PDB file of C-alpha atoms in Angstrom:
ATOM      1  CA  MET A1049     122.731 -29.117 -56.380  1.00  0.00           C
ATOM      2  CA  THR A1050     124.476 -32.452 -54.941  1.00  0.00           C
ATOM      3  CA  ARG A1051     124.603 -31.616 -51.119  1.00  0.00           C
ATOM      4  CA  TYR A1052     127.333 -33.219 -49.034  1.00  0.00           C
ATOM      5  CA  ARG A1053     126.007 -35.723 -46.446  1.00  0.00           C
ATOM      6  CA  HIS A1054     127.477 -33.763 -43.616  1.00  0.00           C
ATOM      7  CA  PRO A1055     125.909 -30.221 -43.037  1.00  0.00           C
ATOM      8  CA  GLU A1056     129.336 -28.957 -40.798  1.00  0.00           C
ATOM      9  CA  ARG A1057     131.046 -29.695 -43.458  1.00  0.00           C
ATOM     10  CA  ALA A1058     129.813 -27.262 -46.726  1.00  0.00           C
ATOM     11  CA  MET A1059     133.347 -25.788 -47.467  1.00  0.00           C
ATOM     12  CA  PHE A1060     133.562 -30.506 -48.876  1.00  0.00           C
ATOM     13  CA  ASP A1061     129.939 -29.961 -50.912  1.00  0.00           C
ATOM     14  CA  ILE A1062     131.497 -25.909 -52.648  1.00  0.00           C
ATOM     15  CA  LEU A1063     134.149 -27.908 -53.809  1.00  0.00           C
ATOM     16  CA  VAL A1064     131.949 -30.647 -55.106  1.00  0.00           C
ATOM     17  CA  TYR A1065     129.933 -27.745 -56.102  1.00  0.00           C
ATOM     18  CA  LEU A1066     133.171 -26.511 -58.791  1.00  0.00           C
ATOM     19  CA  PHE A1067     133.291 -29.731 -60.620  1.00  0.00           C
ATOM     20  CA  GLU A1068     130.133 -30.072 -60.960  1.00  0.00           C
ATOM     21  CA  ASN A1069     129.482 -27.110 -62.290  1.00  0.00           C
ATOM     22  CA  TYR A1070     133.047 -25.719 -64.340  1.00  0.00           C
ATOM     23  CA  TYR A1071     134.811 -27.824 -66.682  1.00  0.00           C
ATOM     24  CA  THR A1072     138.510 -26.668 -65.718  1.00  0.00           C
ATOM     25  CA  PRO A1073     139.411 -24.136 -62.919  1.00  0.00           C
ATOM     26  CA  GLN A1074     139.714 -21.448 -66.289  1.00  0.00           C
ATOM     27  CA  ALA A1075     136.161 -21.611 -66.102  1.00  0.00           C
ATOM     28  CA  CYS A1076     135.662 -20.500 -62.452  1.00  0.00           C
ATOM     29  CA  PRO A1077     134.684 -16.640 -62.451  1.00  0.00           C
ATOM     30  CA  LYS A1078     137.181 -14.703 -60.252  1.00  0.00           C
ATOM     31  CA  ALA A1079     136.649 -15.778 -55.931  1.00  0.00           C
ATOM     32  CA  ASP A1080     134.346 -12.395 -55.069  1.00  0.00           C
ATOM     33  CA  VAL A1081     131.700 -13.399 -59.389  1.00  0.00           C
ATOM     34  CA  LEU A1082     131.661 -16.519 -57.983  1.00  0.00           C
ATOM     35  CA  ALA A1083     130.918 -15.813 -53.950  1.00  0.00           C
ATOM     36  CA  HIS A1084     128.006 -13.983 -54.823  1.00  0.00           C
ATOM     37  CA  LYS A1085     126.761 -17.124 -57.634  1.00  0.00           C
ATOM     38  CA  LEU A1086     127.672 -19.354 -54.799  1.00  0.00           C
ATOM     39  CA  ALA A1087     125.571 -17.651 -52.225  1.00  0.00           C
ATOM     40  CA  ALA A1088     122.977 -17.309 -54.400  1.00  0.00           C
ATOM     41  CA  VAL A1089     122.391 -21.047 -54.869  1.00  0.00           C
ATOM     42  CA  GLY A1090     122.408 -20.797 -51.359  1.00  0.00           C
ATOM     43  CA  PHE A1091     125.388 -21.362 -49.524  1.00  0.00           C
ATOM     44  CA  GLU A1092     126.559 -19.902 -46.028  1.00  0.00           C
ATOM     45  CA  HIS A1093     128.737 -16.791 -46.044  1.00  0.00           C
ATOM     46  CA  GLU A1094     130.937 -18.461 -43.869  1.00  0.00           C
ATOM     47  CA  ASP A1095     131.509 -21.236 -45.855  1.00  0.00           C
ATOM     48  CA  ILE A1096     132.129 -19.448 -49.249  1.00  0.00           C
ATOM     49  CA  ASP A1097     135.265 -17.924 -47.729  1.00  0.00           C
ATOM     50  CA  GLU A1098     136.208 -20.943 -46.455  1.00  0.00           C
ATOM     51  CA  ALA A1099     136.163 -22.493 -49.472  1.00  0.00           C
ATOM     52  CA  LEU A1100     137.284 -19.837 -51.545  1.00  0.00           C
ATOM     53  CA  GLY A1101     140.725 -19.592 -49.363  1.00  0.00           C
ATOM     54  CA  TRP A1102     140.898 -24.192 -49.295  1.00  0.00           C
ATOM     55  CA  LEU A1103     140.794 -23.531 -53.176  1.00  0.00           C
ATOM     56  CA  HIS A1104     143.684 -20.296 -53.048  1.00  0.00           C
ATOM     57  CA  GLY A1105     146.079 -22.299 -51.026  1.00  0.00           C
ATOM     58  CA  LEU A1106     145.499 -25.783 -53.279  1.00  0.00           C
ATOM     59  CA  ALA A1107     146.845 -22.649 -55.896  1.00  0.00           C
ATOM     60  CA  GLN A1108     149.668 -21.517 -53.328  1.00  0.00           C
ATOM     61  CA  SER A1109     150.717 -26.278 -52.948  1.00  0.00           C
ATOM     62  CA  THR A1110     150.641 -25.673 -56.863  1.00  0.00           C
ATOM     63  CA  GLU A1111     153.434 -23.077 -57.360  1.00  0.00           C
ATOM     64  CA  ARG A1112     155.454 -24.271 -54.650  1.00  0.00           C
ATOM     65  CA  PHE A1113     155.466 -27.863 -55.879  1.00  0.00           C
ATOM     66  CA  ALA A1114     155.979 -27.510 -58.920  1.00  0.00           C
ATOM     67  CA  PRO A1115     159.863 -27.842 -59.013  1.00  0.00           C
ATOM     68  CA  LEU A1116     159.442 -31.559 -57.875  1.00  0.00           C
ATOM     69  CA  GLU A1117     156.964 -32.099 -60.756  1.00  0.00           C
ATOM     70  CA  TYR A1118     160.058 -33.983 -62.280  1.00  0.00           C
ATOM     71  CA  SER A1119     161.082 -35.993 -59.436  1.00  0.00           C
ATOM     72  CA  ASP A1120     161.244 -40.176 -59.874  1.00  0.00           C
ATOM     73  CA  ARG A1121     158.132 -41.205 -59.983  1.00  0.00           C
ATOM     74  CA  ASN A1122     159.756 -44.840 -58.518  1.00  0.00           C
ATOM     75  CA  SER A1123     160.686 -43.024 -55.933  1.00  0.00           C
ATOM     76  CA  VAL A1124     159.799 -44.156 -51.817  1.00  0.00           C
ATOM     77  CA  ARG A1125     157.569 -41.493 -50.173  1.00  0.00           C
ATOM     78  CA  VAL A1126     158.268 -42.198 -46.297  1.00  0.00           C
ATOM     79  CA  TYR A1127     154.747 -40.362 -44.107  1.00  0.00           C
ATOM     80  CA  SER A1128     156.073 -38.386 -40.604  1.00  0.00           C
ATOM     81  CA  ASP A1129     154.216 -39.590 -37.726  1.00  0.00           C
ATOM     82  CA  GLU A1130     152.422 -36.417 -37.717  1.00  0.00           C
ATOM     83  CA  GLU A1131     151.655 -37.947 -41.230  1.00  0.00           C
ATOM     84  CA  TYR A1132     149.738 -40.789 -39.743  1.00  0.00           C
ATOM     85  CA  GLN A1133     148.119 -38.645 -37.357  1.00  0.00           C
ATOM     86  CA  THR A1134     146.491 -36.228 -39.389  1.00  0.00           C
ATOM     87  CA  LEU A1135     145.747 -37.910 -42.384  1.00  0.00           C
ATOM     88  CA  GLY A1136     144.917 -41.559 -41.129  1.00  0.00           C
ATOM     89  CA  SER A1137     145.691 -44.624 -42.198  1.00  0.00           C
ATOM     90  CA  GLU A1138     143.221 -45.064 -45.079  1.00  0.00           C
ATOM     91  CA  ALA A1139     143.408 -41.724 -46.366  1.00  0.00           C
ATOM     92  CA  ILE A1140     147.337 -42.357 -46.807  1.00  0.00           C
ATOM     93  CA  GLY A1141     146.131 -46.027 -48.749  1.00  0.00           C
ATOM     94  CA  PHE A1142     143.797 -44.077 -51.008  1.00  0.00           C
ATOM     95  CA  ILE A1143     146.493 -41.799 -52.091  1.00  0.00           C
ATOM     96  CA  THR A1144     148.807 -44.706 -52.309  1.00  0.00           C
ATOM     97  CA  PHE A1145     145.932 -45.830 -54.440  1.00  0.00           C
ATOM     98  CA  LEU A1146     146.812 -43.646 -56.584  1.00  0.00           C
ATOM     99  CA  GLU A1147     149.708 -43.361 -56.987  1.00  0.00           C
ATOM    100  CA  ASN A1148     149.733 -46.722 -58.134  1.00  0.00           C
ATOM    101  CA  SER A1149     146.974 -46.410 -61.227  1.00  0.00           C
ATOM    102  CA  GLY A1150     149.330 -43.783 -62.122  1.00  0.00           C
ATOM    103  CA  VAL A1151     147.394 -40.365 -61.523  1.00  0.00           C
ATOM    104  CA  LEU A1152     148.915 -39.323 -58.955  1.00  0.00           C
ATOM    105  CA  ARG A1153     152.788 -37.769 -59.451  1.00  0.00           C
ATOM    106  CA  PRO A1154     154.801 -36.638 -57.103  1.00  0.00           C
ATOM    107  CA  ALA A1155     154.392 -32.858 -57.426  1.00  0.00           C
ATOM    108  CA  LEU A1156     151.050 -33.781 -56.854  1.00  0.00           C
ATOM    109  CA  ARG A1157     151.268 -35.595 -54.399  1.00  0.00           C
ATOM    110  CA  GLU A1158     152.865 -33.619 -52.036  1.00  0.00           C
ATOM    111  CA  VAL A1159     149.802 -31.030 -53.225  1.00  0.00           C
ATOM    112  CA  LEU A1160     146.672 -33.414 -51.656  1.00  0.00           C
ATOM    113  CA  ILE A1161     148.616 -34.411 -48.555  1.00  0.00           C
ATOM    114  CA  GLU A1162     149.514 -30.204 -47.975  1.00  0.00           C
ATOM    115  CA  ARG A1163     145.303 -29.396 -48.970  1.00  0.00           C
ATOM    116  CA  ALA A1164     144.485 -32.662 -46.353  1.00  0.00           C
ATOM    117  CA  GLN A1165     145.822 -31.136 -43.621  1.00  0.00           C
ATOM    118  CA  ALA A1166     144.851 -27.452 -44.453  1.00  0.00           C
ATOM    119  CA  THR A1167     141.652 -28.920 -43.972  1.00  0.00           C
ATOM    120  CA  HIS A1168     142.413 -28.983 -40.210  1.00  0.00           C
ATOM    121  CA  GLU A1169     140.826 -33.042 -39.440  1.00  0.00           C
ATOM    122  CA  SER A1170     142.641 -35.836 -37.786  1.00  0.00           C
ATOM    123  CA  PRO A1171     142.244 -38.100 -39.299  1.00  0.00           C
ATOM    124  CA  ILE A1172     140.972 -36.797 -42.625  1.00  0.00           C
ATOM    125  CA  ALA A1173     137.208 -38.329 -43.771  1.00  0.00           C
ATOM    126  CA  LEU A1174     138.162 -40.870 -46.258  1.00  0.00           C
ATOM    127  CA  ASP A1175     135.122 -39.331 -47.994  1.00  0.00           C
ATOM    128  CA  GLU A1176     136.687 -35.567 -47.947  1.00  0.00           C
ATOM    129  CA  MET A1177     140.232 -37.456 -49.332  1.00  0.00           C
ATOM    130  CA  ARG A1178     138.167 -38.406 -51.990  1.00  0.00           C
ATOM    131  CA  ILE A1179     136.562 -35.469 -52.936  1.00  0.00           C
ATOM    132  CA  ILE A1180     140.264 -32.890 -52.453  1.00  0.00           C
ATOM    133  CA  ALA A1181     142.122 -35.694 -54.632  1.00  0.00           C
ATOM    134  CA  LEU A1182     139.606 -34.591 -57.244  1.00  0.00           C
ATOM    135  CA  MET A1183     139.801 -31.489 -56.520  1.00  0.00           C
ATOM    136  CA  VAL A1184     143.289 -31.638 -56.842  1.00  0.00           C
ATOM    137  CA  LEU A1185     143.017 -33.578 -60.224  1.00  0.00           C
ATOM    138  CA  TRP A1186     140.483 -31.108 -60.686  1.00  0.00           C
ATOM    139  CA  SER A1187     143.080 -27.490 -61.130  1.00  0.00           C
ATOM    140  CA  GLN A1188     145.889 -29.420 -62.822  1.00  0.00           C
ATOM    141  CA  GLU A1189     143.408 -30.346 -65.899  1.00  0.00           C
ATOM    142  CA  THR A1190     144.676 -34.214 -64.954  1.00  0.00           C
ATOM    143  CA  GLU A1191     142.508 -36.837 -67.098  1.00  0.00           C
ATOM    144  CA  VAL A1192     141.230 -39.102 -65.584  1.00  0.00           C
ATOM    145  CA  ASP A1193     139.930 -42.589 -66.695  1.00  0.00           C
ATOM    146  CA  HIS A1194     135.607 -43.186 -66.288  1.00  0.00           C
ATOM    147  CA  LEU A1195     136.611 -45.928 -62.955  1.00  0.00           C
ATOM    148  CA  LEU A1196     138.535 -44.192 -60.933  1.00  0.00           C
ATOM    149  CA  LEU A1197     136.869 -41.247 -61.440  1.00  0.00           C
ATOM    150  CA  GLU A1198     133.758 -43.127 -59.285  1.00  0.00           C
ATOM    151  CA  GLU A1199     136.013 -44.058 -57.062  1.00  0.00           C
ATOM    152  CA  LEU A1200     136.522 -40.695 -56.427  1.00  0.00           C
ATOM    153  CA  LEU A1201     133.279 -39.906 -56.678  1.00  0.00           C
ATOM    154  CA  ASN A1202     132.082 -42.696 -54.661  1.00  0.00           C
ATOM    155  CA  GLY A1203     130.445 -41.802 -51.800  1.00  0.00           C
ATOM    156  CA  GLU A1204     128.722 -38.996 -53.810  1.00  0.00           C
ATOM    157  CA  ARG A1205     126.724 -38.505 -57.216  1.00  0.00           C
ATOM    158  CA  SER A1206     129.198 -41.611 -59.270  1.00  0.00           C
ATOM    159  CA  SER A1207     127.131 -39.969 -62.868  1.00  0.00           C
ATOM    160  CA  ILE A1208     129.133 -37.404 -62.833  1.00  0.00           C
ATOM    161  CA  SER A1209     131.721 -36.984 -66.160  1.00  0.00           C
ATOM    162  CA  HIS A1210     133.405 -34.662 -67.098  1.00  0.00           C
TER     163      HIS A1210
END
């Protein structure tokens, strides 16, 4: 199992573990079974609860922002001062990179922003933003170019691929 570099970031360890071990979100077992499996491989219950809560929020955000699916791809996203403070310029630059690469549609951009803010880090570290983006794309079973996948996994094991 790949361990994330910072022990206090165990939720991100769990998210990477899910990506590494489950090809699609539908391949994941139900939350209670998944919690037992995660505990069996050594994750702490508090971290498991946090990760499962974050994933539940991901599903809710996806539903909430679904109406944006048909938004104009040429529209410009203006970030509020609060978003700049909580996300940071590095994370916003990364979001822009994903949008410009054609991988991040407007609805997924909003999900990504909401899920990044749900981590309660300010500003969010680029490594964590990459993992969040990876999980947002994984949750939608979005096809990701191999080079972009390596960019998302930069700092993680770049040999991981689906």
